[in-house]
Coordinates of C-alpha atoms and ligand atoms in Angstrom, one line a residue:
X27 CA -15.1 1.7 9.2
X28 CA -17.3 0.8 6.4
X29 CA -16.7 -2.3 4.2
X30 CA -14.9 -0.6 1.0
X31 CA -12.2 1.0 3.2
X32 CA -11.6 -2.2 5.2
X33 CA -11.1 -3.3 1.6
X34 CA -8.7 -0.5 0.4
X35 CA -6.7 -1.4 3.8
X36 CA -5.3 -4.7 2.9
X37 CA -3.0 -6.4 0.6
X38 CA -2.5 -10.4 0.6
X39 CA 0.4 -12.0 -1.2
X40 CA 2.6 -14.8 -1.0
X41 CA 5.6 -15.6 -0.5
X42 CA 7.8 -17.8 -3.1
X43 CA 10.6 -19.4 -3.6
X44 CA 13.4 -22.1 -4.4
X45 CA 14.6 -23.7 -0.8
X46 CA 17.4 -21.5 1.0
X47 CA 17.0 -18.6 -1.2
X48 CA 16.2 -16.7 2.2
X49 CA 12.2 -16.9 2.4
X50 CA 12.1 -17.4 6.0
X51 CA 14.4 -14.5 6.3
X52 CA 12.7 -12.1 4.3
X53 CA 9.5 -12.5 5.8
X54 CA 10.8 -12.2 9.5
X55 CA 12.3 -8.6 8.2
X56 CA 9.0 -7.6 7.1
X57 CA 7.5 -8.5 10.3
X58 CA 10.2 -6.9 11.8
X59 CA 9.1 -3.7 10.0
X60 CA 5.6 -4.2 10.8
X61 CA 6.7 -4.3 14.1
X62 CA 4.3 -7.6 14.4
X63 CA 7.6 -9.9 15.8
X64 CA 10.3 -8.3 18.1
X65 CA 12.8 -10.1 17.9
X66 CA 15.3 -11.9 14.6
X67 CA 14.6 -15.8 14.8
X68 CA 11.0 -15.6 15.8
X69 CA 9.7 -16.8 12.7
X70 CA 10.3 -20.3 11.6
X71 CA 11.4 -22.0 8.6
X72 CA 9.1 -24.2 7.4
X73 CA 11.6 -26.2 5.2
X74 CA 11.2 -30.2 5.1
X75 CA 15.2 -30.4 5.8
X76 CA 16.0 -33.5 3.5
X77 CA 18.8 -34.7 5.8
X78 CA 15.9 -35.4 8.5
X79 CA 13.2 -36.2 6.3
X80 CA 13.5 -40.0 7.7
X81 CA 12.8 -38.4 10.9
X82 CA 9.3 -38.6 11.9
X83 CA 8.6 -36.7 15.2
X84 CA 10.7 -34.0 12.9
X85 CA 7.9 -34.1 10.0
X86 CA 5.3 -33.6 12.3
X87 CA 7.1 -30.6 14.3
X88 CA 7.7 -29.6 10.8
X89 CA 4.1 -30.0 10.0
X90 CA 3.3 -28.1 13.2
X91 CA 5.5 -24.9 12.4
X92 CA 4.1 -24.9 8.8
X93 CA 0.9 -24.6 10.2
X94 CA 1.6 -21.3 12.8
X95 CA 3.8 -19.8 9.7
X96 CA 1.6 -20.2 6.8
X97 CA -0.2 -17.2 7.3
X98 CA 1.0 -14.3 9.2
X99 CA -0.7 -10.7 8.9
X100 CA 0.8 -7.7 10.1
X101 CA 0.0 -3.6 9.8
X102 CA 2.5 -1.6 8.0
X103 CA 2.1 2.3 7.4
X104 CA -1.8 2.1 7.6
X105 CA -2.0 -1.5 5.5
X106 CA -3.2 -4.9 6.8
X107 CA -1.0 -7.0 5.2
X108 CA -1.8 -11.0 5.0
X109 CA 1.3 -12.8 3.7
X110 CA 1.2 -16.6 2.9
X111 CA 4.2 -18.6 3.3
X112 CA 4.4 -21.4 0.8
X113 CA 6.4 -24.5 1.3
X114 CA 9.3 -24.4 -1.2
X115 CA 10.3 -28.2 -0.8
X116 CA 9.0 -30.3 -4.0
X117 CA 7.3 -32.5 -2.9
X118 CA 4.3 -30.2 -1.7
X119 CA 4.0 -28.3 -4.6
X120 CA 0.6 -29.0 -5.1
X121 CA 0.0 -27.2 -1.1
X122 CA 1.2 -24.3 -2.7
X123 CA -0.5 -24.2 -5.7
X124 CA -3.6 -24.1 -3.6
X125 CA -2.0 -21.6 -1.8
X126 CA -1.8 -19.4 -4.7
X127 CA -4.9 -19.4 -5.9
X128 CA -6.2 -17.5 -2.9
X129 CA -3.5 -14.2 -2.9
X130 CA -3.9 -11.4 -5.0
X131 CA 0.2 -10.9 -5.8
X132 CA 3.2 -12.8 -5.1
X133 CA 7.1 -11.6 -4.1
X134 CA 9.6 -13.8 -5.2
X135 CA 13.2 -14.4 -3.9
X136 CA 16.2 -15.3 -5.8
X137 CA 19.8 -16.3 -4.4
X138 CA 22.2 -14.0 -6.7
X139 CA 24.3 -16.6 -6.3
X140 CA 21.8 -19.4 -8.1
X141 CA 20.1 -17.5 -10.1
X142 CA 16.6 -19.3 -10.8
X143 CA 16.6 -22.3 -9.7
X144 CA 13.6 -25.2 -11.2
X145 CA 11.3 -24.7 -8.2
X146 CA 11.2 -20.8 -8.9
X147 CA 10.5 -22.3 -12.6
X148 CA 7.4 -24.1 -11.5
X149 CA 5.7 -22.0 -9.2
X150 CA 6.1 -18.5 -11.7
X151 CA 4.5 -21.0 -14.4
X152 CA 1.4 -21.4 -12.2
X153 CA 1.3 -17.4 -11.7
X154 CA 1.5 -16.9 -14.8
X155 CA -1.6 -18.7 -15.6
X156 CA -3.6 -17.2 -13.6
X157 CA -2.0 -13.4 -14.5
X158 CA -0.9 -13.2 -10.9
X159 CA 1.0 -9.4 -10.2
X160 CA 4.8 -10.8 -9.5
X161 CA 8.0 -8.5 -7.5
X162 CA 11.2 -10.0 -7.6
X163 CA 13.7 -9.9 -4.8
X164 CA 17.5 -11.0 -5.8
X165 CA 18.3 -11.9 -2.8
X166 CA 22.1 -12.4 -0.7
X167 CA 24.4 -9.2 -2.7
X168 CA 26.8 -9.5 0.7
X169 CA 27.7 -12.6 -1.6
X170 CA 29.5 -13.2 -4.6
X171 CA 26.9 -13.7 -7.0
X172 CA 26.2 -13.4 -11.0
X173 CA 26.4 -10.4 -12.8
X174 CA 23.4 -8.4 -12.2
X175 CA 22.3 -8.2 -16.1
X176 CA 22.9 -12.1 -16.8
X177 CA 20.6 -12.3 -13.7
X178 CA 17.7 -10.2 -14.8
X179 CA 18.4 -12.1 -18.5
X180 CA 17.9 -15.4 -16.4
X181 CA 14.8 -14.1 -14.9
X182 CA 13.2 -13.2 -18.4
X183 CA 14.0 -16.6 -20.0
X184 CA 13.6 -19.1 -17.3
X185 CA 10.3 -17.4 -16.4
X186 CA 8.9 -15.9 -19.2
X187 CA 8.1 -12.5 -17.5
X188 CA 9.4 -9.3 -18.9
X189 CA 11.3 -7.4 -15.7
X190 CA 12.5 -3.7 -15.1
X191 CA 15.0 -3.0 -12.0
X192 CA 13.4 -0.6 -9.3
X193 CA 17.2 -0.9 -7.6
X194 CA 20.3 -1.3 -8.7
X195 CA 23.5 -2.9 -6.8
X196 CA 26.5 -1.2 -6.4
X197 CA 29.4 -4.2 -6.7
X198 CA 28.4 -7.3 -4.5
X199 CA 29.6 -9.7 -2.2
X200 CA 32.6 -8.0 -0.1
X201 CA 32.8 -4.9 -2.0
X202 CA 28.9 -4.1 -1.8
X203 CA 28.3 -0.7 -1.0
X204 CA 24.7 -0.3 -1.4
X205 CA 21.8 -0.1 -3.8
X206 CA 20.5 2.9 -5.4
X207 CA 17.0 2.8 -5.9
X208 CA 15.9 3.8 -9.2
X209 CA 12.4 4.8 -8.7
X210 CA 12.9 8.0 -6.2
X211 CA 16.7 8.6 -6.8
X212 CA 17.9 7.7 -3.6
X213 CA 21.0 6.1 -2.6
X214 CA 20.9 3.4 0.7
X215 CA 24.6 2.5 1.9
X216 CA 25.5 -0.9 2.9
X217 CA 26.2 -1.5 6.5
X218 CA 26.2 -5.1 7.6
X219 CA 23.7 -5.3 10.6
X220 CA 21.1 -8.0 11.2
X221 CA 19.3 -5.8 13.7
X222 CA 19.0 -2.9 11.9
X223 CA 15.0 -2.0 11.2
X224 CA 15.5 1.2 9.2
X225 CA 17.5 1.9 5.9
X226 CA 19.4 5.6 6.5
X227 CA 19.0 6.9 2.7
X228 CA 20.9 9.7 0.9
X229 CA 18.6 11.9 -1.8
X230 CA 20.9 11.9 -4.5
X231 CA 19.5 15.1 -6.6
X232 CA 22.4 14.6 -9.6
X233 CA 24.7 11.4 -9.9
X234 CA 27.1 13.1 -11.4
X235 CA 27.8 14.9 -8.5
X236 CA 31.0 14.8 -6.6
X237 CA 29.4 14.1 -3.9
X238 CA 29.0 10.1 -5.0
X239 CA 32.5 9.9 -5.6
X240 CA 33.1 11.0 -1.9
X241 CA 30.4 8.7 -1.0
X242 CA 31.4 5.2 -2.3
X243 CA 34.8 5.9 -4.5
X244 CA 35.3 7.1 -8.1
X245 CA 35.5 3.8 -9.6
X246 CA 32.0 2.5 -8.5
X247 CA 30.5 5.9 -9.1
X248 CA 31.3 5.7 -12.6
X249 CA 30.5 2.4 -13.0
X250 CA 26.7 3.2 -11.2
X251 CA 26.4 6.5 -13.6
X252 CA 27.1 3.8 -17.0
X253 CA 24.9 1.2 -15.1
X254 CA 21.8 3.9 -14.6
X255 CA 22.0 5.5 -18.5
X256 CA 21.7 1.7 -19.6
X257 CA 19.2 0.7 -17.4
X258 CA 16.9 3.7 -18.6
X259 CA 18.3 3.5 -22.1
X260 CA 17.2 0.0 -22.1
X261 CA 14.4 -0.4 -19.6
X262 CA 11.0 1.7 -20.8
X263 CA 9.8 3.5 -17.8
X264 CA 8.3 1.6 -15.2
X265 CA 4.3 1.2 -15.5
X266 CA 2.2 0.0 -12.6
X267 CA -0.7 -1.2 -14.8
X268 CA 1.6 -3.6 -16.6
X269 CA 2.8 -5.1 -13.1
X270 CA -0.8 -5.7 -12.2
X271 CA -1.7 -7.3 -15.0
X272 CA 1.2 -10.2 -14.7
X273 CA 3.0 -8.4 -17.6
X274 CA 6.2 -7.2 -16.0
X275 CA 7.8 -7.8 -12.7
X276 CA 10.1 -4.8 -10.9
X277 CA 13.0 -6.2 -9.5
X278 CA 14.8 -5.1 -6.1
X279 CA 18.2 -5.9 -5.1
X280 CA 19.2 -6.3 -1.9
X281 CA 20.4 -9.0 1.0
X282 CA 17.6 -9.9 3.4
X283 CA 19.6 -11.4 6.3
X284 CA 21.5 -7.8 6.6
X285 CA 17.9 -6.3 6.6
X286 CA 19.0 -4.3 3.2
X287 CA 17.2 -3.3 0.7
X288 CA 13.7 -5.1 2.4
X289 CA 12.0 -1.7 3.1
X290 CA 12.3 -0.5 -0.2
X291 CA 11.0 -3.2 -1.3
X292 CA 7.7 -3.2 1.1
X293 CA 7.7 0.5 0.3
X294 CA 7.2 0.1 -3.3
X295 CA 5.1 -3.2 -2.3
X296 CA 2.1 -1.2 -0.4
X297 CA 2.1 1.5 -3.3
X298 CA 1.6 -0.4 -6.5
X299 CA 0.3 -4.3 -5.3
X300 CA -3.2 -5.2 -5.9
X301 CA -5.7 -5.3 -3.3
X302 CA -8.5 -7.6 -2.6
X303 CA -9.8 -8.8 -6.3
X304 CA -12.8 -10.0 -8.2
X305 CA -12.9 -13.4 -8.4
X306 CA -14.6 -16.4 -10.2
X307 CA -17.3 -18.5 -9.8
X308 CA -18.6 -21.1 -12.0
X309 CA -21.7 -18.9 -12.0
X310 CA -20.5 -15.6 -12.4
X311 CA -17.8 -13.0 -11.0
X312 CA -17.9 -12.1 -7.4
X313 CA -16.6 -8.6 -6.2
X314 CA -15.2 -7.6 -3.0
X315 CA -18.0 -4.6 -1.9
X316 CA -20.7 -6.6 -2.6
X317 CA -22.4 -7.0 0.6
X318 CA -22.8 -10.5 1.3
X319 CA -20.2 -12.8 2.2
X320 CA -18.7 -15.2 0.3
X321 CA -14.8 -17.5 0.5
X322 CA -13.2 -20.5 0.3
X323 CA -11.6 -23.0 1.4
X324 CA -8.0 -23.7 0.1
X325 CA -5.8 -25.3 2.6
X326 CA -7.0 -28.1 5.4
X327 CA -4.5 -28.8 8.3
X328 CA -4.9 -31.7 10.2
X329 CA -4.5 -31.1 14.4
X330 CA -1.3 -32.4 15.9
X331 CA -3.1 -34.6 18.7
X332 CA -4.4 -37.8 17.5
X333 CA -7.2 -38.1 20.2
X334 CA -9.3 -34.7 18.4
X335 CA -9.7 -35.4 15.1
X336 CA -9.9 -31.5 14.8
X337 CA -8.9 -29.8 11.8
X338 CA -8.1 -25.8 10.8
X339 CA -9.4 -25.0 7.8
X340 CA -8.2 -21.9 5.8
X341 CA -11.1 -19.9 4.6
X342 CA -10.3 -16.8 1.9
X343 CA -12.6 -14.2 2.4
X344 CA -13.5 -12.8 -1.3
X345 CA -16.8 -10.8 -0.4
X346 CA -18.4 -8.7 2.5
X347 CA -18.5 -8.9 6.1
X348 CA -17.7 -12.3 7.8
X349 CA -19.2 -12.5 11.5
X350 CA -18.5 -15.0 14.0
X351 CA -21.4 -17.0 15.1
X352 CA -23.8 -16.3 11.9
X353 CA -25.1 -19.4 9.8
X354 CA -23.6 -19.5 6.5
X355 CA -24.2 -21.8 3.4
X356 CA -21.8 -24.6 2.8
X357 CA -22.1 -24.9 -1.0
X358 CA -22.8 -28.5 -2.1
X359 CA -22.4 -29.4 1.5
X360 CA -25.4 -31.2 3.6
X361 CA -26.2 -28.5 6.1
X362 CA -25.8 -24.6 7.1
X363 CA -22.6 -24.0 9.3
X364 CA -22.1 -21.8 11.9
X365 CA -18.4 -21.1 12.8
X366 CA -18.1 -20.2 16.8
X367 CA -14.1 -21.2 16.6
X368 CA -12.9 -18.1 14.4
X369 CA -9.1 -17.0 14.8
X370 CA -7.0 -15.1 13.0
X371 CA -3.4 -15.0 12.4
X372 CA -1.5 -12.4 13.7
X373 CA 2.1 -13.1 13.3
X374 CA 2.6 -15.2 16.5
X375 CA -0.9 -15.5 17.6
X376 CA -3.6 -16.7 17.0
X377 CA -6.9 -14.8 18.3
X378 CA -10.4 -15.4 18.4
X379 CA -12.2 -12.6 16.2
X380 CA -15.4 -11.5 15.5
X381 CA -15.5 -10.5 12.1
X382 CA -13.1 -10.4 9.1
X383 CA -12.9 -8.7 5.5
X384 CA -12.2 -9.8 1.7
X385 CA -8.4 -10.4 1.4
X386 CA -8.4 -11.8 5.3
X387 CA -7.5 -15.4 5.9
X388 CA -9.4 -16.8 8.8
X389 CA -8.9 -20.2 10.3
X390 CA -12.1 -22.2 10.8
X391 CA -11.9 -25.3 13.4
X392 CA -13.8 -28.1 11.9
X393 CA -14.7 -31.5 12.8
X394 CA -14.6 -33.3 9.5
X395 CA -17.2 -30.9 7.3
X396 CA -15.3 -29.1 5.1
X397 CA -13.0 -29.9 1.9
X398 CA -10.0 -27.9 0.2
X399 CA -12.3 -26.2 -2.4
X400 CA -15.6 -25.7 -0.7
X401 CA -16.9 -22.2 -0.9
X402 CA -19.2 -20.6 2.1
X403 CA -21.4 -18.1 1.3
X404 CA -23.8 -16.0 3.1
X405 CA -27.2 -17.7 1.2
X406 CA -26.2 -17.7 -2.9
X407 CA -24.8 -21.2 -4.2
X408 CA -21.5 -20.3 -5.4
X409 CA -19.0 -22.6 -6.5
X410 CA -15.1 -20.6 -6.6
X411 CA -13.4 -21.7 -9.4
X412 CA -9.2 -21.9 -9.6
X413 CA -8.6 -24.7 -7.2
X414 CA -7.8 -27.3 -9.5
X415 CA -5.9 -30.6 -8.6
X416 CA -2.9 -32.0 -10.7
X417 CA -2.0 -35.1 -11.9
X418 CA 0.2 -36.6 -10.1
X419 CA 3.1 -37.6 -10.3
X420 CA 4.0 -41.1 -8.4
X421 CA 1.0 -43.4 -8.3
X422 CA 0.6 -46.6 -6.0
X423 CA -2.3 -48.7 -5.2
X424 CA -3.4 -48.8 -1.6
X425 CA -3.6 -52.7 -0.4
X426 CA -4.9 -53.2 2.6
X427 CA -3.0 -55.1 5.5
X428 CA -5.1 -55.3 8.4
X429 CA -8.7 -56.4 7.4
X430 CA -9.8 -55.9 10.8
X431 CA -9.5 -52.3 9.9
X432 CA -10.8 -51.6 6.9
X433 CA -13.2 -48.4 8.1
X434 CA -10.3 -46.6 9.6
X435 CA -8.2 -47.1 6.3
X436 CA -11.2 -45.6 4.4
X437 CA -11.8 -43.2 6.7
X438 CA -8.1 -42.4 7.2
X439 CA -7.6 -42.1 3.2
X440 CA -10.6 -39.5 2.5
X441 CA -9.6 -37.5 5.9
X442 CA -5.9 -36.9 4.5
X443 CA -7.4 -36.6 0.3
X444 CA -9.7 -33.8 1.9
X445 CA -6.5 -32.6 3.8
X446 CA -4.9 -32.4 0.1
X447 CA -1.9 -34.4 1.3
X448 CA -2.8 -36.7 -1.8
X449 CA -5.3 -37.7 -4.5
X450 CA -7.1 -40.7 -4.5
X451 CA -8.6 -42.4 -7.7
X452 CA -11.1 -45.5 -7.2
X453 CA -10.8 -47.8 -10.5
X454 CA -14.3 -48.1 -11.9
X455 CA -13.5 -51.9 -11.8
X456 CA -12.6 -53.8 -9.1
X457 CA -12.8 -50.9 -6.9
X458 CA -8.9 -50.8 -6.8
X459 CA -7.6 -47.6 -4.8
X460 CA -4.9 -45.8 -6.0
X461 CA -3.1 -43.0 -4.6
X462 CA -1.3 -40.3 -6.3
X463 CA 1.0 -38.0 -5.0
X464 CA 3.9 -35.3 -6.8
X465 CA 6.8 -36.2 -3.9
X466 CA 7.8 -40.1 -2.6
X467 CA 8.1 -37.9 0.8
X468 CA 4.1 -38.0 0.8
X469 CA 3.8 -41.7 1.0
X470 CA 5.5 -41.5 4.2
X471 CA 3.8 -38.9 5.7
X472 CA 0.7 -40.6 4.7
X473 CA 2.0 -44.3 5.7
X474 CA 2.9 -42.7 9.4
X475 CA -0.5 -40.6 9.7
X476 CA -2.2 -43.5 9.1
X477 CA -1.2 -45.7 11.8
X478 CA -0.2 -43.0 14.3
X479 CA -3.7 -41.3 13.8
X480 CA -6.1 -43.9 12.5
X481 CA -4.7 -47.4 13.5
X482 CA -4.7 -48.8 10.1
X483 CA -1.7 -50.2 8.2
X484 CA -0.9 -50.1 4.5
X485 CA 1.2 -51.2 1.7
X486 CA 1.6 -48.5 -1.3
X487 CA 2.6 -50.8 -4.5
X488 CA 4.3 -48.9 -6.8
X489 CA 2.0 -48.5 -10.2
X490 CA 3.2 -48.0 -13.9
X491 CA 0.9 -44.8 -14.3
X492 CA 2.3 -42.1 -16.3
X493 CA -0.7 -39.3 -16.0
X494 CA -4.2 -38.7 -14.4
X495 CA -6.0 -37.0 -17.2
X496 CA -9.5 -35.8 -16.3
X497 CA -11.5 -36.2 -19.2
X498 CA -14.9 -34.9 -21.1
X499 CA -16.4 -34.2 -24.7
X500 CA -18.7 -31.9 -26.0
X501 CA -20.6 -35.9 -27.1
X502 CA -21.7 -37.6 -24.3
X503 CA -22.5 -40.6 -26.6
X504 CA -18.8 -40.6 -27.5
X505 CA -17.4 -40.0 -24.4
X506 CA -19.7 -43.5 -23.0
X507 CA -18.3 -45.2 -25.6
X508 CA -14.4 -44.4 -24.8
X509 CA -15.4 -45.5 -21.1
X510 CA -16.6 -48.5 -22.1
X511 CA -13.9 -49.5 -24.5
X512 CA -11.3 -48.6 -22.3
X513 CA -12.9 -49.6 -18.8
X514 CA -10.1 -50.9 -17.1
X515 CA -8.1 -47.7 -17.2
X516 CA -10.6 -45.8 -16.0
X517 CA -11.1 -44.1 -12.5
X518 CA -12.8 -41.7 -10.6
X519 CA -11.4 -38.7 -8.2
X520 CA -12.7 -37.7 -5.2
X521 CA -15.5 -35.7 -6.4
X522 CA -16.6 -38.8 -8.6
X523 CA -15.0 -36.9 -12.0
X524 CA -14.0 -39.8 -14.5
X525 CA -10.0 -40.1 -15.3
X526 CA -8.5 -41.8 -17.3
X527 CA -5.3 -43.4 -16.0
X528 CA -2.7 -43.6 -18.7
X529 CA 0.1 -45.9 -18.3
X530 CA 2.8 -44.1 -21.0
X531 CA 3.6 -41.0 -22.8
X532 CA 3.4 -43.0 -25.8
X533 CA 0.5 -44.7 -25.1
X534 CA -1.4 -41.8 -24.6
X535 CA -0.8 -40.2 -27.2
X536 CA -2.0 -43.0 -29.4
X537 CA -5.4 -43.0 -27.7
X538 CA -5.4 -39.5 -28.0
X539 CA -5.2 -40.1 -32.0
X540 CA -7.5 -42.9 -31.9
X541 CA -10.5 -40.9 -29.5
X542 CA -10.2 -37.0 -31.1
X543 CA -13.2 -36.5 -29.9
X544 CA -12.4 -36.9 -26.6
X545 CA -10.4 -34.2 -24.6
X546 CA -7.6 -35.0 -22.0
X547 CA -6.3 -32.6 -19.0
X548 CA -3.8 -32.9 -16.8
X549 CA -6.3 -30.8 -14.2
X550 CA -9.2 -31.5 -12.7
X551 CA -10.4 -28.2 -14.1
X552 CA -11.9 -28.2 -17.4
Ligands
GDP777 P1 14.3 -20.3 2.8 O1 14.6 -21.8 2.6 O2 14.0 -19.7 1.5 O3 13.2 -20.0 3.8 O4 15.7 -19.7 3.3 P2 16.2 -19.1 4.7 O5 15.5 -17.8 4.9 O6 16.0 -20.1 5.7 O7 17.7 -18.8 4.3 C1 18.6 -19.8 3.9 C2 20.0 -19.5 4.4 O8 20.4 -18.3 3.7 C3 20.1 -19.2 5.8 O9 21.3 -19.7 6.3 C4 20.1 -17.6 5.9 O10 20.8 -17.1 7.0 C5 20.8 -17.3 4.6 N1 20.5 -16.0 4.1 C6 19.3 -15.4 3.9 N2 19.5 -14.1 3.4 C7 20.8 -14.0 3.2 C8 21.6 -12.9 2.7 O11 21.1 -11.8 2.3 N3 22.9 -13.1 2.6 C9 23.5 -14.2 3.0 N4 24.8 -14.3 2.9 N5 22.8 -15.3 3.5 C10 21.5 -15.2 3.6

């Protein structure tokens, strides 16, 4: 097979949503359907349950499963589909932003009973940013949930995207009798079944027929007839183009723990989602066919056993042929890498492979050379662009307790920054390490990792910072002067980029008044 049809073969998307909406579900019925799992229950969740979250050995299983669930690929009706799990839980939002920035579309699942809850809030505003194609799935109709209109209202408002239902429930909760699926006229009937791995559908050439009274009583065929004239009174008619560019997002109905109304779903999903895309560089756009290689990196998972500091890296493929073995260009990195370790991910396993395509995700086993953003390229010096970091949220400085081991706390810190568990800033004076993090849970995780992996031991004192803001101006002689007049707030990141480190809302603003020629971003990109 040739390069542009291993390209027109795959789709990679992710998977989002608020915790318990029925993520972890979903996805295992889609595997089901891609006949990549066998059984229910073989996928796990890979929730941070908040009643354990005290509970170390259960953070690092949990870290564990997040690892083997993060990316699962799976063939479905001639498709290679790579799906990337996000975790929902708050606290690692900033995991999957990253994890965003290297799908081409996103499916979205909402409880009916919930309705859009603030993490969906969060993770449609990043989408929308970057124009990402979105489907929603209202998820758990076996339930008594809202009203299906004040739903899709919800969805419009809370998240700012204009929607159009592609299926439409008939009642819900005990008296749910089906959907009817808008976009081919077909009718699928409710029965409760967790096993079942096919929808049995009924054409439905005229609803006013009879035969839809016979089929699910009078009463609810009237009530679908005056449902489907609004809906198409209301709704224009559905475009693909506007879905793919971010502009509207079709909306399916169904209850994935009953295995209803996924298949429709993943029916529509291979017909109108985006394959691989162009993507940016800071020197210029990079397409899929061209012939040389190029990815990224955007996630960095640390190895369970503390012996081998061995790490997977996650490695987008945005451009030609990846091959095992072959010496590649780590952009701004000190030396040509060859990656012998290549595996794929295969719903449950993991395999060694010899070659992989734009849209694939690979892991890479590393020893310590690569960073979340790094691009690899096959010779050109690309930098990917889209894998910004945040500010923070909670900020405390690092103080050291063990002098003794000072080199594994360094050492320690930068492993876990580069993992993305955290940012560090280093004050210009003083030297004064400060890490910043969007969840408490972090400090924890980091705390524990450090003595269980590294053998160092530190405090994290809480800081009165307010924001990170990575700044610049077009005046370089300006933008000395504001570091010099306000040196003690300033900081670098990781990559050396200058931040200033604002202690109030308030505060900031007045700066902001007093320097206007000085710009201030909540994201390390520019
Ligand atoms: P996640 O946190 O989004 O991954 O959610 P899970 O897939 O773990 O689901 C959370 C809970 O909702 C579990 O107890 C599921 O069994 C349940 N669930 C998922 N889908 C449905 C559904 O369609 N109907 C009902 N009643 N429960 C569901």
């Amino acid at each position: 097979m040739n390069i542009t049809q291993e390209i027109a073969k795959r789709k990679t998307f992710g998977i989002i949503a608020h915790p318990d909406a029925g993520k972890t579900t979903l996805t295992e019925k889609m595997l089901l359907f891609g006949g990549a799992i066998k059984t229910a229950g073989a996928v796990k969740s890979n929730k941070i349950d908040t009643a354990t979250k005290s509970d170390w050995m259960e953070i690092e299983k949990q870290r564990g499963i997040s690892v083997a669930t993060s990316v699962m690929g799976f063939e479905y009706k001639g498709q290679k589909i790579n799906l990337l799990d996000t975790p929902g839980h708050q606290d690692f939002a900033e995991d999957t932003y990253r994890t965003l920035t290297a799908v081409d579309s996103v499916i979205m699942v909402i409880d009916c009973v919930k309705g859009v809850e603030i993490q969906t809030e969060k993770l449609m505003e990043v989408c929308r940013m970057r124009k990402t194609p979105v489907i929603c799935f209202i998820n758990k109709l076996d339930r008594e949930g809202q009203d299906p209109y004040d739903l899709l209202d919800e969805v419009e408002q809370k998240l700012n995207i204009q929607v159009r239902p592609l299926s439409w429930p008939i009642s819900m909760g005990k008296s749910f009798k089906g959907v009817y699926n808008l976009y081919d006229r077909q009718l699928n009937l409710f029965t409760p079944s967790q096993r079942k791995v096919s929808d049995d559908r009924i054409t439905i050439e005229d609803l006013n027929s009879g035969q839809l009274d016979e089929m699910i009583g009078k009463n609810l065929a009237d009530q679908l007839r005056e449902d489907v004239d609004l809906i198409e009174g209301v709704y224009p008619d559905f475009d693909p183009a506007d879905y793919l560019e971010g502009k509207v997002a079709p909306v399916f109905f169904g209850s994935a723990v009953n295995n209803f109304g996924v298949k429709e779903m993943l029916d529509t999903f291979i017909q109108i989602a985006p394959g691989p895309k162009s993507r940016l560089t800071e020197e210029r756009e990079v397409k899929p066919e061209e012939d040389k290689f190029s990815g990224f990196i955007f996630k960095i998972h640390a190895n369970m056993d503390p012996k081998h500091r061995n790490r997977i890296a996650f490695l987008r493929i945005c451009s030609g042929r990846f091959e095992r073995n072959k010496p590649y260009n780590h952009v701004k990195g000190p030396k040509a890498l060859r990656f012998s370790n290549v595996t794929s991910f295969m719903a449950q396993d993991k395999e060694i492979i010899e070659e992989a395509f734009p849209g694939d995700i690979v892991g890479l086993y590393d020893t310590g050379n690569l960073k979340i953003g790094d691009s690899i390229t096959d010779g050109e010096d690309l930098q990917f662009k889209g894998i910004p970091s945040f500010s923070p949220e909670i900020f405390r400085e690092v103080v050291n307790k063990d002098a003794m081991k000072t080199k594994q706390l360094e050492k320690g810190l930068q492993q876990l920054m580069e993992e993305g568990v955290a940012q560090l800033f280093t004050f210009e004076i003083g030297s004064r390490k400060v890490v910043g993090t969007v969840g408490q849970l972090q400090f924890e995780v980091i705390q524990f990792r450090l003595k269980n992996e590294y053998n160092a031991t530190a405090d994290f004192v809480p800081m009165n910072l307010f924001k990170a803001c990575w700044i610049k101006s077009r005046d370089k002689k300006k933008l000395d002067e504001f570091v010099r007049s306000k040196q003690r707030h300033i900081a670098r990141d990781k990559d050396g980029k200058l931040v200033f480190m604002a202690e109030s809302k308030a505060w900031l603003q007045m700066v902001q008044e007093n320097f206007p020629d000085i710009e201030f971003h909540y994201t390390s990109e520019l």
